Coordinates of C-alpha atoms and ligand atoms in Angstrom, one line a residue:
M1 CA 6.8 14.1 16.0
T2 CA 4.4 13.7 13.1
I3 CA 5.2 10.6 11.1
A4 CA 3.6 9.7 7.8
I5 CA 3.4 5.9 7.1
I6 CA 2.6 5.1 3.5
G7 CA 0.8 1.7 3.4
A8 CA -1.3 0.4 6.2
G9 CA -0.5 -3.4 5.9
H10 CA 1.3 -5.5 8.4
V11 CA 4.3 -3.2 8.7
G12 CA 2.4 0.1 8.5
R13 CA 0.0 -0.9 11.2
A14 CA 2.8 -2.3 13.4
L15 CA 4.8 0.9 13.2
A16 CA 1.8 3.1 13.7
A17 CA 0.9 1.2 16.9
G18 CA 4.4 1.3 18.3
W19 CA 5.0 5.0 17.6
A20 CA 1.6 6.1 18.7
R21 CA 2.3 4.3 22.0
A22 CA 5.5 6.3 22.2
G23 CA 3.5 9.5 21.8
H24 CA 4.1 10.3 18.1
D25 CA 1.3 11.6 15.8
I26 CA 0.8 9.1 13.0
V27 CA -0.7 9.9 9.6
L28 CA -1.4 6.7 7.7
G29 CA -1.3 7.2 3.9
V30 CA -4.0 4.9 2.5
R31 CA -5.4 4.7 -1.0
A32 CA -9.0 4.6 0.2
R33 CA -9.9 6.3 3.5
R34 CA -12.0 3.3 4.4
S35 CA -9.6 0.6 3.1
T36 CA -9.8 -2.5 5.3
D37 CA -6.1 -2.3 6.3
G38 CA -6.3 1.4 7.3
A39 CA -9.7 1.1 9.0
S40 CA -8.4 -1.5 11.5
I41 CA -6.0 1.0 13.1
G42 CA -7.0 4.3 11.7
D43 CA -9.2 5.2 14.6
A44 CA -6.7 4.4 17.3
P45 CA -5.5 7.4 19.5
G46 CA -2.8 9.4 17.8
V47 CA -3.5 7.8 14.4
R48 CA -5.3 9.4 11.5
R49 CA -5.8 8.6 7.8
E50 CA -5.1 10.7 4.7
N51 CA -4.5 9.9 1.1
P52 CA -0.8 9.1 0.6
R53 CA 0.1 12.5 -0.9
D54 CA -1.5 14.5 1.9
A55 CA 0.0 12.2 4.5
A56 CA 3.5 12.7 3.1
R57 CA 3.0 16.5 3.0
A58 CA 2.0 16.5 6.7
A59 CA 5.2 15.0 8.0
S60 CA 8.9 15.6 8.0
T61 CA 9.5 11.8 8.3
V62 CA 7.8 9.5 5.8
V63 CA 7.9 5.7 6.1
L64 CA 7.5 3.6 3.0
A65 CA 5.6 0.4 4.0
L66 CA 4.5 -0.7 0.5
P67 CA 5.0 -3.8 -1.5
W68 CA 8.1 -3.4 -3.6
A69 CA 6.1 -4.1 -6.7
A70 CA 3.9 -1.0 -6.0
A71 CA 6.8 1.4 -5.3
E72 CA 7.7 2.6 -8.7
T73 CA 4.1 3.7 -9.4
A74 CA 3.3 4.9 -5.9
L75 CA 6.3 6.9 -5.0
P76 CA 6.1 9.7 -7.6
T77 CA 2.5 10.3 -6.5
L78 CA 3.7 11.3 -3.0
G79 CA 4.9 14.7 -4.3
D80 CA 8.2 16.5 -3.6
L81 CA 9.9 14.9 -0.5
T82 CA 13.0 17.0 -0.8
G83 CA 14.7 17.4 2.6
K84 CA 12.4 14.9 4.3
T85 CA 13.6 11.8 6.1
V86 CA 12.3 8.8 4.3
I87 CA 12.5 5.4 6.0
D88 CA 12.5 2.6 3.5
C89 CA 11.2 -0.7 5.0
M90 CA 10.6 -2.4 1.7
N91 CA 12.4 -5.5 0.7
P92 CA 12.6 -6.0 -3.1
I93 CA 11.5 -9.6 -2.8
T94 CA 10.7 -11.6 -5.9
R95 CA 10.1 -15.2 -6.9
T96 CA 13.1 -16.9 -8.2
P97 CA 13.5 -20.4 -9.8
D98 CA 14.7 -21.8 -6.4
G99 CA 12.0 -20.0 -4.4
M100 CA 12.6 -16.4 -3.1
G101 CA 15.2 -13.8 -3.8
L102 CA 15.8 -10.2 -4.4
A103 CA 14.9 -8.3 -7.5
V104 CA 17.9 -6.0 -7.0
G105 CA 21.2 -6.7 -5.3
H106 CA 25.0 -6.9 -5.2
T107 CA 25.7 -3.8 -7.2
S108 CA 22.6 -1.8 -6.1
S109 CA 19.7 -2.1 -3.7
G110 CA 16.0 -1.3 -3.4
A111 CA 16.9 1.6 -1.2
E112 CA 19.2 3.1 -3.8
Q113 CA 16.5 2.7 -6.4
V114 CA 14.1 4.5 -4.0
A115 CA 16.6 7.4 -3.8
R116 CA 16.5 7.7 -7.6
W117 CA 12.7 7.7 -7.5
L118 CA 12.6 10.4 -4.7
P119 CA 15.5 12.8 -5.6
G120 CA 16.3 15.2 -2.7
A121 CA 14.8 13.0 0.0
N122 CA 17.1 11.6 2.7
I123 CA 16.5 7.9 2.5
V124 CA 17.3 5.6 5.4
K125 CA 17.0 1.9 5.0
T126 CA 15.8 0.1 8.1
L127 CA 12.9 -1.7 9.7
N128 CA 13.2 -4.3 7.0
Q129 CA 15.1 -7.0 9.0
V130 CA 12.5 -8.7 11.2
G131 CA 8.8 -9.4 11.0
A132 CA 6.1 -6.9 11.6
E133 CA 5.1 -8.6 14.9
I134 CA 8.5 -7.6 16.4
M135 CA 8.2 -4.1 15.1
A136 CA 4.9 -3.8 16.9
D137 CA 6.1 -5.1 20.2
T138 CA 9.8 -5.6 21.2
S139 CA 8.9 -6.6 24.8
G140 CA 9.8 -9.9 26.3
F141 CA 13.4 -10.2 25.0
A142 CA 16.4 -10.6 27.2
M143 CA 18.0 -7.6 25.5
P144 CA 16.8 -5.1 22.9
P145 CA 16.6 -6.5 19.4
V146 CA 19.1 -4.9 17.1
M147 CA 18.0 -2.9 14.0
F148 CA 20.6 -1.7 11.4
M149 CA 20.1 1.4 9.4
A150 CA 21.9 2.7 6.3
G151 CA 21.7 6.2 4.8
D152 CA 23.8 9.1 3.5
D153 CA 22.5 11.8 5.8
D154 CA 23.7 11.8 9.3
G155 CA 20.9 14.1 10.5
A156 CA 18.3 11.8 9.1
K157 CA 20.0 8.8 10.7
A158 CA 20.0 10.5 14.1
V159 CA 16.2 11.1 13.8
V160 CA 15.7 7.5 12.7
A161 CA 17.9 6.2 15.6
G162 CA 15.6 7.9 18.0
L163 CA 12.5 6.4 16.4
L164 CA 14.1 2.9 16.5
T165 CA 14.8 3.4 20.2
D166 CA 11.2 4.5 20.7
L167 CA 10.2 1.1 19.3
G168 CA 12.6 -0.7 21.7
F169 CA 15.3 -1.6 19.2
E170 CA 19.0 -1.0 19.6
P171 CA 19.9 1.1 16.5
L172 CA 23.2 0.3 14.7
D173 CA 24.5 2.5 11.9
A174 CA 25.6 0.3 9.0
G175 CA 27.0 3.2 7.0
D176 CA 26.0 5.0 3.8
L177 CA 23.0 4.0 1.6
T178 CA 25.0 1.5 -0.4
R179 CA 25.1 -0.6 2.8
A180 CA 21.4 -1.3 2.0
R181 CA 23.0 -3.9 -0.3
L182 CA 23.8 -5.8 3.0
L183 CA 20.6 -5.1 4.9
E184 CA 18.2 -6.3 2.2
P185 CA 19.6 -9.8 1.8
Y186 CA 20.0 -9.8 5.7
A187 CA 16.2 -9.7 5.8
L188 CA 16.1 -12.9 3.9
V189 CA 18.0 -14.6 6.8
W190 CA 15.1 -13.8 9.1
I191 CA 12.5 -14.8 6.6
N192 CA 14.2 -18.1 5.8
Q193 CA 14.5 -19.0 9.5
A194 CA 11.1 -17.8 10.5
I195 CA 9.1 -19.2 7.6
L196 CA 11.0 -21.8 5.6
R197 CA 12.9 -23.3 8.6
G198 CA 9.9 -23.2 10.9
K199 CA 11.4 -21.1 13.7
G200 CA 8.3 -18.9 13.8
R201 CA 8.0 -15.1 14.0
S202 CA 8.7 -14.4 17.7
W203 CA 12.4 -14.0 17.5
A204 CA 14.8 -11.2 16.5
F205 CA 18.6 -10.5 16.1
A206 CA 20.6 -9.0 19.0
A207 CA 24.1 -7.6 19.1
V208 CA 25.9 -9.1 22.0
E209 CA 29.2 -7.8 23.4
R210 CA 31.8 -9.8 25.3
A211 CA 31.8 -8.6 29.0
G212 CA 34.3 -5.8 29.7
T213 CA 34.8 -4.7 26.0
S214 CA 32.4 -1.7 26.0
Ligands
NAP301 N1 5.4 -8.2 6.8 C1 6.6 -8.2 7.4 O1 6.8 -8.8 8.4 C2 7.7 -7.3 6.8 C3 8.9 -7.2 7.5 C4 9.9 -6.4 7.0 C5 9.7 -5.7 5.8 N2 8.5 -5.9 5.1 C6 8.4 -5.1 3.8 O2 7.5 -4.0 4.1 C7 6.7 -3.8 3.0 C8 5.2 -3.9 3.4 O3 5.0 -5.2 3.8 P1 3.6 -5.6 4.5 O4 3.7 -7.0 4.9 O5 3.1 -4.6 5.4 O6 2.6 -5.6 3.2 P2 1.1 -5.7 3.1 O7 0.5 -6.2 4.4 O8 0.7 -6.4 1.9 O9 0.6 -4.1 3.1 C9 1.0 -3.3 2.0 C10 0.1 -2.1 2.1 O10 0.4 -1.3 1.0 C11 -0.7 -0.7 0.5 N3 -0.6 -0.2 -0.9 C12 -0.3 -1.0 -2.0 N4 -0.1 -0.2 -3.0 C13 -0.3 1.1 -2.6 C14 -0.2 2.4 -3.2 N5 0.0 2.5 -4.5 N6 -0.5 3.5 -2.4 C15 -0.7 3.3 -1.1 N7 -0.8 2.2 -0.5 C16 -0.6 1.1 -1.2 C17 -1.8 -1.7 0.6 O11 -3.0 -1.1 0.8 P3 -4.4 -1.4 0.0 O12 -5.4 -1.8 1.1 O13 -4.7 -0.1 -0.7 O14 -4.1 -2.5 -1.0 C18 -1.4 -2.4 1.9 O15 -2.1 -1.9 3.0 C19 7.1 -4.8 1.9 O16 7.9 -4.2 1.0 C20 7.8 -5.9 2.7 O17 8.8 -6.5 1.9 C21 7.5 -6.7 5.6

């Protein structure tokens, strides 16, 4: 499958590496064809660079791996994404008086705002819940790390479930796009533990079942 990844930072590069390894064709959407971020992976097998609009046009699945603060300006420049599966990895993180919080939440979510910015696209919220290092390499865990997804289109979620499996995650459907209101603060659980509580970045969440129940 051809996958466009808009943004070639930590997340964009991690996903590009993982999906290229799984045999997908990756088009990185970067602002400058020789930008430092894009250049470090852009010549890997199965990965090429385009400007963000051409990258999005080239693929039926488009991944948003941009800083939240860039999204409102950047997304309209991608052109018409009607009918495409759009994976939203962005966490609407902002500084708050007590440290770090979400710019949107409770009654809406970043993903629902993305859906308003990209009318007609099938938005799936996922790949926002653990650090980029885990997205790049899910090996070495006793069981597959879990990755929740939320979206309104079942066909798009089926595509995304396959892509999550290709990265080594266990996909779990959290429900419609409003469930992104749960998945975005859930990312803060990982960030809090990894960074503020000093657990480091080499761990992930797993869904464990009691023996004999499945
Ligand atoms: N890092 C993580 O572990 C992690 C985990 C889960 C979710 N997330 C979320 O994923 C998103 C990306 O995080 P990140 O850590 O990968 O960020 P990052 O390393 O700062 O990379 C962001 C990338 O976006 C590009 N960019 C910025 N504005 C752009 C625009 N208008 N058009 C095209 N590209 C643009 C930047 O490219 P330039 O070189 O052009 O500036 C940069 O390569 C964030 O929303 C974050 O909350 C991050």
